[in-house]
């Protein structure tokens, strides 16, 4: 990839590289075939529905975090979703059930709340519960679902409650993030250690996301061997992985360009036609410094020209600290942010498909009136 690839592409724009996406999908399909597991796409990491027909040729389905994501999977991938949310909005649940083949509940109380659906003679979906084995290799608190007091999943002290849940088909675990197969091996051991008693009676186990199987240094043969071993030890269980990042890893860019260069207190800032807070919120939230094509994140003798990159919003903190270039930046010059397809894009649209709050007004005379209620099409249309 070089600058000439981007000359004809408008700025600003998110651009997906179909060939790199297909190459990732091939890797994931190969893992599925060699290990006998199901890999499904987590929309929370990548929900560009235009490519769902392509994704469906390689993967076993997709996982949703909300009604709107489950509808997007149903309508655009032509399959029912595996759905999990920390809690379900009661008025959404009937529709979620219609669009889901599997539903995972976050707590025993939620499970019991929806028991009439689960224990019906003809249930619409297979019911699971999220468990939290207390092991995670993730250091960043924002991304660690197993930190003390985490709201995500049932902890081992409640094993007896779990054993009494009627009609439980599966368990779901998610505690990895950009992790390797050795982390998954430890996670499997933690699950067997804390929740092993449940496993013989279940039909499926979903080890969540965070498996960065398409990163160049990921040990795929080791992954396949631990998945096969787990399957041999628990032949009754269908194993599911639901990566988001791994599907769209390094598959696309955000094209931007320089609008102005300002210098204050000896610091030069190139102001761009994109915004970190509006278009790449994860860079400020995590925080992390995205890579740029043809620039360095750190000082280099061959890149003597340094600039902060400033977002076009009014937020004082909407900038990234210094990048280093071989030539001075020019007004109108394109800057290409790398690896912008997973999370960045969904965070700038509607993360998890969580419905936008409606907007209304209140007055003494009229009470509350709604101006705008956001629906499924508002969600879908943010993505194309
Ligand atoms: C429950 C669950 N499943 C899957 C994923 C996808 O993880 P990743 O994109 O890191 O593979 C996440 C990410 O937060 C998650 O919370």
Short mmCIF file of C-alpha atoms and ligand atoms in Angstrom, two decimals:
data_model
loop_
_atom_site.label_atom_id
_atom_site.label_comp_id
_atom_site.label_asym_id
_atom_site.label_seq_id
_atom_site.Cartn_x
_atom_site.Cartn_y
_atom_site.Cartn_z
CA UNK A 1 0.00 0.00 0.00
CA UNK A 2 1.36 3.46 -0.87
CA UNK A 3 0.16 7.03 -1.19
CA UNK A 4 -0.80 6.64 -4.85
CA UNK A 5 -3.57 4.21 -3.79
CA UNK A 6 -5.31 7.09 -2.03
CA UNK A 7 -4.96 9.98 -4.50
CA UNK A 8 -8.39 9.46 -6.07
CA UNK A 9 -10.17 8.71 -2.77
CA UNK A 10 -12.19 11.58 -1.27
CA UNK A 11 -11.18 13.04 2.07
CA UNK A 12 -12.37 12.32 4.65
CA UNK A 13 -13.43 8.72 4.09
CA UNK A 14 -13.22 5.28 5.65
CA UNK A 15 -12.05 2.80 3.00
CA UNK A 16 -12.28 -0.98 3.32
CA UNK A 17 -9.80 -3.12 1.38
CA UNK A 18 -11.84 -6.09 0.14
CA UNK A 19 -8.76 -8.19 -0.63
CA UNK A 20 -7.33 -7.86 2.87
CA UNK A 21 -10.77 -8.65 4.36
CA UNK A 22 -11.04 -11.76 2.20
CA UNK A 23 -7.57 -12.84 3.26
CA UNK A 24 -8.58 -12.57 6.96
CA UNK A 25 -11.77 -14.50 6.27
CA UNK A 26 -9.76 -17.26 4.59
CA UNK A 27 -7.58 -17.61 7.71
CA UNK A 28 -10.64 -17.84 9.95
CA UNK A 29 -12.38 -20.34 7.67
CA UNK A 30 -9.29 -22.53 7.70
CA UNK A 31 -9.25 -22.49 11.53
CA UNK A 32 -12.92 -23.48 11.61
CA UNK A 33 -12.35 -26.36 9.23
CA UNK A 34 -9.25 -27.69 10.95
CA UNK A 35 -10.59 -27.42 14.52
CA UNK A 36 -14.28 -28.17 14.00
CA UNK A 37 -15.46 -25.05 15.83
CA UNK A 38 -17.76 -22.19 14.76
CA UNK A 39 -16.38 -18.68 14.30
CA UNK A 40 -18.93 -15.88 14.18
CA UNK A 41 -18.45 -12.16 13.59
CA UNK A 42 -18.95 -9.82 16.56
CA UNK A 43 -20.76 -6.80 15.16
CA UNK A 44 -19.60 -4.70 18.08
CA UNK A 45 -16.16 -4.76 16.42
CA UNK A 46 -17.14 -4.54 12.77
CA UNK A 47 -20.66 -4.00 11.45
CA UNK A 48 -20.21 -2.89 7.87
CA UNK A 49 -23.25 -4.73 6.57
CA UNK A 50 -22.35 -4.22 2.90
CA UNK A 51 -19.89 -7.11 3.24
CA UNK A 52 -22.14 -9.44 5.26
CA UNK A 53 -22.89 -11.60 2.17
CA UNK A 54 -19.12 -12.08 1.75
CA UNK A 55 -18.58 -12.76 5.48
CA UNK A 56 -21.36 -15.36 5.39
CA UNK A 57 -19.46 -17.40 2.79
CA UNK A 58 -16.64 -17.92 5.30
CA UNK A 59 -18.03 -17.66 8.84
CA UNK A 60 -20.77 -19.47 10.73
CA UNK A 61 -22.83 -16.38 11.54
CA UNK A 62 -22.64 -13.32 13.72
CA UNK A 63 -23.18 -12.06 17.24
CA UNK A 64 -25.31 -9.08 18.28
CA UNK A 65 -25.39 -6.84 21.33
CA UNK A 66 -28.76 -5.21 20.77
CA UNK A 67 -32.04 -5.45 18.92
CA UNK A 68 -30.74 -3.38 16.03
CA UNK A 69 -27.62 -5.50 15.59
CA UNK A 70 -29.71 -8.69 15.69
CA UNK A 71 -31.98 -7.23 12.99
CA UNK A 72 -28.97 -6.22 10.88
CA UNK A 73 -27.65 -9.80 11.04
CA UNK A 74 -31.07 -11.25 10.21
CA UNK A 75 -31.75 -8.87 7.33
CA UNK A 76 -28.30 -8.52 5.78
CA UNK A 77 -26.62 -11.84 6.59
CA UNK A 78 -29.76 -13.94 6.32
CA UNK A 79 -29.13 -15.80 9.56
CA UNK A 80 -30.27 -15.55 13.17
CA UNK A 81 -27.93 -13.87 15.64
CA UNK A 82 -26.15 -15.08 18.75
CA UNK A 83 -27.16 -12.26 21.06
CA UNK A 84 -25.72 -11.08 24.36
CA UNK A 85 -26.34 -7.86 26.25
CA UNK A 86 -25.54 -6.90 29.88
CA UNK A 87 -29.33 -6.45 30.22
CA UNK A 88 -32.21 -6.56 27.76
CA UNK A 89 -34.62 -3.68 27.27
CA UNK A 90 -37.96 -5.37 28.08
CA UNK A 91 -39.82 -3.84 25.14
CA UNK A 92 -37.10 -5.11 22.74
CA UNK A 93 -36.98 -8.68 23.96
CA UNK A 94 -39.77 -10.27 21.91
CA UNK A 95 -38.18 -8.99 18.70
CA UNK A 96 -34.67 -9.96 19.82
CA UNK A 97 -35.98 -13.48 20.42
CA UNK A 98 -37.40 -13.59 16.88
CA UNK A 99 -34.05 -12.55 15.38
CA UNK A 100 -31.77 -14.77 17.51
CA UNK A 101 -30.82 -18.44 17.48
CA UNK A 102 -28.89 -18.11 20.77
CA UNK A 103 -29.44 -15.64 23.61
CA UNK A 104 -26.99 -15.24 26.47
CA UNK A 105 -28.07 -13.62 29.73
CA UNK A 106 -25.67 -11.71 31.95
CA UNK A 107 -27.02 -12.71 35.36
CA UNK A 108 -29.19 -15.34 36.99
CA UNK A 109 -31.84 -12.69 37.69
CA UNK A 110 -32.06 -11.75 33.99
CA UNK A 111 -32.24 -15.44 33.11
CA UNK A 112 -35.16 -16.00 35.47
CA UNK A 113 -36.87 -12.81 34.23
CA UNK A 114 -37.06 -14.29 30.74
CA UNK A 115 -37.76 -17.87 31.83
CA UNK A 116 -41.20 -18.01 30.17
CA UNK A 117 -39.44 -17.68 26.81
CA UNK A 118 -36.64 -20.10 27.73
CA UNK A 119 -38.78 -22.89 29.13
CA UNK A 120 -41.58 -22.66 26.58
CA UNK A 121 -42.44 -25.94 24.78
CA UNK A 122 -41.20 -24.44 21.56
CA UNK A 123 -38.42 -22.01 22.51
CA UNK A 124 -37.35 -19.55 19.82
CA UNK A 125 -33.69 -19.67 20.88
CA UNK A 126 -31.08 -21.66 22.75
CA UNK A 127 -30.43 -20.06 26.17
CA UNK A 128 -27.05 -19.40 27.71
CA UNK A 129 -25.52 -17.47 30.56
CA UNK A 130 -22.36 -15.39 30.68
CA UNK A 131 -19.90 -16.55 33.31
CA UNK A 132 -16.88 -14.70 34.58
CA UNK A 133 -13.96 -16.93 35.60
CA UNK A 134 -11.97 -14.00 37.02
CA UNK A 135 -9.04 -14.54 34.62
CA UNK A 136 -8.10 -11.95 32.01
CA UNK A 137 -4.70 -11.10 30.51
CA UNK A 138 -5.90 -7.55 29.73
CA UNK A 139 -4.03 -4.79 31.60
CA UNK A 140 -6.11 -1.80 30.46
CA UNK A 141 -8.97 -1.47 32.98
CA UNK A 142 -11.37 -0.13 30.32
CA UNK A 143 -11.06 -3.43 28.44
CA UNK A 144 -10.84 -5.89 31.32
CA UNK A 145 -14.20 -7.66 31.88
CA UNK A 146 -12.76 -9.73 34.76
CA UNK A 147 -11.68 -6.89 37.06
CA UNK A 148 -12.98 -7.06 40.67
CA UNK A 149 -16.66 -6.10 40.84
CA UNK A 150 -17.08 -6.33 37.06
CA UNK A 151 -20.74 -6.25 36.04
CA UNK A 152 -20.08 -8.71 33.22
CA UNK A 153 -20.99 -12.33 33.89
CA UNK A 154 -21.76 -14.61 36.82
CA UNK A 155 -18.77 -15.25 39.11
CA UNK A 156 -17.78 -18.68 40.51
CA UNK A 157 -19.31 -18.08 43.98
CA UNK A 158 -22.71 -18.38 42.33
CA UNK A 159 -22.05 -21.85 40.90
CA UNK A 160 -24.93 -23.35 42.88
CA UNK A 161 -27.36 -20.80 41.46
CA UNK A 162 -26.06 -21.57 37.98
CA UNK A 163 -26.58 -25.30 38.49
CA UNK A 164 -30.25 -24.68 39.20
CA UNK A 165 -31.06 -22.67 36.08
CA UNK A 166 -33.64 -24.62 34.09
CA UNK A 167 -33.11 -25.36 30.35
CA UNK A 168 -29.57 -23.92 30.28
CA UNK A 169 -27.91 -24.88 26.97
CA UNK A 170 -24.65 -22.97 27.01
CA UNK A 171 -22.16 -20.68 28.69
CA UNK A 172 -20.49 -17.60 27.29
CA UNK A 173 -17.19 -16.17 28.45
CA UNK A 174 -15.49 -13.00 27.24
CA UNK A 175 -12.31 -11.85 28.98
CA UNK A 176 -9.73 -11.57 26.19
CA UNK A 177 -8.73 -8.56 24.08
CA UNK A 178 -6.20 -8.69 21.23
CA UNK A 179 -4.97 -11.86 22.96
CA UNK A 180 -3.07 -14.94 21.79
CA UNK A 181 -3.79 -18.67 21.92
CA UNK A 182 -1.77 -19.10 25.13
CA UNK A 183 -4.14 -16.67 26.86
CA UNK A 184 -7.07 -18.69 25.55
CA UNK A 185 -5.46 -21.85 26.94
CA UNK A 186 -5.32 -20.22 30.40
CA UNK A 187 -8.90 -19.06 30.02
CA UNK A 188 -10.03 -22.58 29.14
CA UNK A 189 -8.29 -23.90 32.27
CA UNK A 190 -9.95 -21.21 34.43
CA UNK A 191 -13.37 -22.09 33.01
CA UNK A 192 -12.85 -25.82 33.60
CA UNK A 193 -11.59 -25.09 37.09
CA UNK A 194 -14.49 -22.84 38.15
CA UNK A 195 -17.39 -24.03 36.02
CA UNK A 196 -16.34 -27.60 35.08
CA UNK A 197 -19.33 -29.08 36.90
CA UNK A 198 -21.70 -27.38 34.48
CA UNK A 199 -20.02 -28.52 31.27
CA UNK A 200 -21.30 -32.13 30.90
CA UNK A 201 -24.92 -30.92 30.78
CA UNK A 202 -24.43 -28.16 28.21
CA UNK A 203 -24.63 -28.05 24.41
CA UNK A 204 -22.36 -25.12 23.61
CA UNK A 205 -19.60 -22.92 24.97
CA UNK A 206 -18.79 -19.52 23.53
CA UNK A 207 -15.30 -18.22 24.35
CA UNK A 208 -16.23 -14.67 23.28
CA UNK A 209 -13.91 -12.41 21.34
CA UNK A 210 -10.41 -11.08 21.76
CA UNK A 211 -8.71 -13.84 19.71
CA UNK A 212 -6.45 -11.95 17.30
CA UNK A 213 -6.14 -14.90 14.95
CA UNK A 214 -5.34 -12.82 11.86
CA UNK A 215 -2.34 -11.02 13.40
CA UNK A 216 0.85 -12.20 11.74
CA UNK A 217 2.44 -13.62 14.91
CA UNK A 218 -0.65 -15.52 16.14
CA UNK A 219 0.18 -19.20 16.75
CA UNK A 220 -2.61 -20.82 14.73
CA UNK A 221 -1.37 -24.44 15.02
CA UNK A 222 -1.34 -24.04 18.81
CA UNK A 223 -4.88 -22.60 18.73
CA UNK A 224 -6.13 -25.52 16.67
CA UNK A 225 -4.48 -28.02 19.02
CA UNK A 226 -6.04 -26.52 22.19
CA UNK A 227 -9.46 -26.29 20.55
CA UNK A 228 -9.27 -29.94 19.51
CA UNK A 229 -8.13 -30.99 22.97
CA UNK A 230 -11.00 -29.07 24.61
CA UNK A 231 -13.42 -30.72 22.20
CA UNK A 232 -12.02 -34.19 22.99
CA UNK A 233 -12.48 -33.53 26.71
CA UNK A 234 -16.00 -32.15 26.21
CA UNK A 235 -17.44 -33.87 23.13
CA UNK A 236 -20.98 -32.67 23.95
CA UNK A 237 -20.00 -29.01 23.47
CA UNK A 238 -20.11 -26.98 20.28
CA UNK A 239 -17.25 -24.49 20.61
CA UNK A 240 -17.87 -20.95 19.39
CA UNK A 241 -15.46 -18.01 19.07
CA UNK A 242 -16.86 -14.55 18.29
CA UNK A 243 -14.03 -12.23 17.25
CA UNK A 244 -14.61 -8.71 15.96
CA UNK A 245 -11.10 -7.25 15.61
CA UNK A 246 -9.65 -10.38 14.01
CA UNK A 247 -12.15 -10.21 11.14
CA UNK A 248 -11.36 -6.62 10.20
CA UNK A 249 -7.75 -6.46 11.46
CA UNK A 250 -5.67 -4.15 9.22
CA UNK A 251 -8.34 -4.13 6.51
CA UNK A 252 -8.87 -0.44 5.99
CA UNK A 253 -7.89 3.16 6.39
CA UNK A 254 -9.27 6.56 7.27
CA UNK A 255 -8.29 9.08 4.62
CA UNK A 256 -7.85 12.63 5.90
CA UNK A 257 -6.19 15.82 4.73
CA UNK A 258 -4.44 18.85 6.21
CA UNK A 259 -6.62 22.00 6.41
CA UNK A 260 -4.22 24.35 8.20
CA UNK A 261 -1.00 24.39 10.19
CA UNK A 262 -0.90 26.49 13.35
CA UNK A 263 2.11 27.13 15.58
CA UNK A 264 1.73 28.15 19.21
CA UNK A 265 4.41 28.06 21.94
CA UNK A 266 6.78 26.37 19.49
CA UNK A 267 4.35 23.47 18.79
CA UNK A 268 3.18 23.00 15.23
CA UNK A 269 -0.26 21.43 14.83
CA UNK A 270 -1.60 20.21 11.50
CA UNK A 271 -5.37 20.64 11.68
CA UNK A 272 -7.13 17.85 9.78
CA UNK A 273 -10.56 17.42 8.23
CA UNK A 274 -11.23 14.56 10.69
CA UNK A 275 -11.65 14.51 14.45
CA UNK A 276 -10.24 12.10 17.02
CA UNK A 277 -13.21 12.59 19.32
CA UNK A 278 -15.87 12.42 16.58
CA UNK A 279 -14.40 9.83 14.19
CA UNK A 280 -11.79 7.88 16.18
CA UNK A 281 -13.08 8.10 19.76
CA UNK A 282 -11.25 4.91 20.76
CA UNK A 283 -7.90 6.69 20.23
CA UNK A 284 -8.73 9.08 23.09
CA UNK A 285 -10.68 6.56 25.16
CA UNK A 286 -8.16 3.71 25.27
CA UNK A 287 -5.96 5.80 24.60
CA UNK A 288 -3.75 4.75 21.69
CA UNK A 289 -1.85 6.47 18.93
CA UNK A 290 -2.89 5.20 15.52
CA UNK A 291 -0.26 4.55 12.86
CA UNK A 292 -0.04 6.81 9.81
CA UNK A 293 1.12 5.82 6.35
CA UNK A 294 4.57 7.30 5.59
CA UNK A 295 5.09 8.81 9.04
CA UNK A 296 6.62 7.71 12.31
CA UNK A 297 5.05 7.75 15.79
CA UNK A 298 8.50 8.18 17.33
CA UNK A 299 11.46 10.46 16.49
CA UNK A 300 13.57 9.17 13.59
CA UNK A 301 16.61 10.81 12.01
CA UNK A 302 15.10 10.42 8.54
CA UNK A 303 11.86 12.12 9.69
CA UNK A 304 12.98 15.50 11.07
CA UNK A 305 9.63 17.36 10.68
CA UNK A 306 7.28 16.92 13.60
CA UNK A 307 3.65 17.93 14.05
CA UNK A 308 0.82 17.35 16.43
CA UNK A 309 -2.26 16.25 14.53
CA UNK A 310 -5.32 18.29 15.48
CA UNK A 311 -8.97 17.30 15.06
CA UNK A 312 -11.44 19.65 13.44
CA UNK A 313 -13.77 19.71 16.47
CA UNK A 314 -13.69 22.36 19.19
CA UNK A 315 -12.57 19.94 21.95
CA UNK A 316 -9.26 21.17 23.38
CA UNK A 317 -8.02 17.60 23.74
CA UNK A 318 -8.97 16.58 20.18
CA UNK A 319 -5.38 15.99 19.06
CA UNK A 320 -2.62 13.37 18.94
CA UNK A 321 0.88 14.09 20.14
CA UNK A 322 3.72 14.38 17.67
CA UNK A 323 4.11 12.44 14.44
CA UNK A 324 7.36 12.64 12.46
CA UNK A 325 7.61 13.19 8.69
CA UNK A 326 10.44 13.20 6.14
CA UNK A 327 9.13 16.41 4.46
CA UNK A 328 7.24 19.43 5.83
CA UNK A 329 3.46 18.95 5.66
CA UNK A 330 1.55 20.89 3.00
CA UNK A 331 -1.98 22.28 3.10
CA UNK A 332 -4.27 19.83 1.26
CA UNK A 333 -1.86 16.92 1.74
CA UNK A 334 -3.51 13.60 2.49
CA UNK A 335 -2.74 11.76 5.73
CA UNK A 336 -3.80 8.13 5.95
CA UNK A 337 -4.66 6.58 9.33
CA UNK A 338 -4.03 2.83 9.26
CA UNK A 339 -6.14 -0.04 10.64
CA UNK A 340 -9.33 1.96 11.12
CA UNK A 341 -11.96 -0.67 10.26
CA UNK A 342 -12.53 -2.40 13.58
CA UNK A 343 -14.00 -0.54 16.57
CA UNK A 344 -13.06 2.91 15.21
CA UNK A 345 -15.90 2.75 12.69
CA UNK A 346 -18.49 1.28 15.01
CA UNK A 347 -17.59 3.74 17.77
CA UNK A 348 -18.19 6.65 15.42
CA UNK A 349 -21.57 5.22 14.38
CA UNK A 350 -23.60 3.44 17.06
CA UNK A 351 -21.48 1.21 19.28
CA UNK A 352 -23.11 -2.17 20.01
CA UNK A 353 -26.10 -0.91 18.00
CA UNK A 354 -27.30 0.69 21.23
CA UNK A 355 -30.27 2.82 20.26
CA UNK A 356 -29.71 6.55 20.38
CA UNK A 357 -31.87 8.23 23.06
CA UNK A 358 -34.88 9.93 21.58
CA UNK A 359 -34.90 13.72 21.45
CA UNK A 360 -37.86 15.73 22.65
CA UNK A 361 -38.95 18.73 24.63
CA UNK A 362 -41.13 19.48 27.64
CA UNK A 363 -43.37 22.42 28.41
CA UNK A 364 -46.03 23.19 30.99
CA UNK A 365 -48.73 23.33 28.32
CA UNK A 366 -47.86 20.26 26.26
CA UNK A 367 -45.97 18.02 28.65
CA UNK A 368 -43.34 15.83 26.89
CA UNK A 369 -43.28 15.75 23.08
CA UNK A 370 -40.90 13.66 21.01
CA UNK A 371 -39.11 15.28 18.08
CA UNK A 372 -37.12 12.30 16.94
CA UNK A 373 -37.14 8.62 17.85
CA UNK A 374 -34.20 6.71 16.39
CA UNK A 375 -35.08 3.39 14.80
CA UNK A 376 -33.42 0.44 13.07
CA UNK A 377 -33.05 2.32 9.79
CA UNK A 378 -31.30 5.23 11.49
CA UNK A 379 -28.79 2.69 12.83
CA UNK A 380 -28.39 0.85 9.54
CA UNK A 381 -28.09 4.01 7.48
CA UNK A 382 -25.20 5.33 9.59
CA UNK A 383 -23.21 2.49 8.05
CA UNK A 384 -24.08 2.97 4.42
C1 LIG B 1 -19.03 -10.26 24.55
C2 LIG B 1 -18.05 -9.90 23.49
N1 LIG B 1 -17.87 -10.72 22.45
C3 LIG B 1 -17.00 -10.45 21.46
C4 LIG B 1 -16.25 -9.28 21.48
C5 LIG B 1 -15.31 -9.01 20.34
O1 LIG B 1 -13.99 -8.88 20.78
P1 LIG B 1 -12.80 -8.62 19.76
O2 LIG B 1 -13.25 -7.60 18.80
O3 LIG B 1 -11.68 -8.14 20.63
O4 LIG B 1 -12.51 -9.92 19.09
C6 LIG B 1 -16.39 -8.38 22.56
C7 LIG B 1 -15.63 -7.14 22.63
O5 LIG B 1 -15.71 -6.34 23.51
C8 LIG B 1 -17.33 -8.69 23.58
O6 LIG B 1 -17.52 -7.86 24.62
#
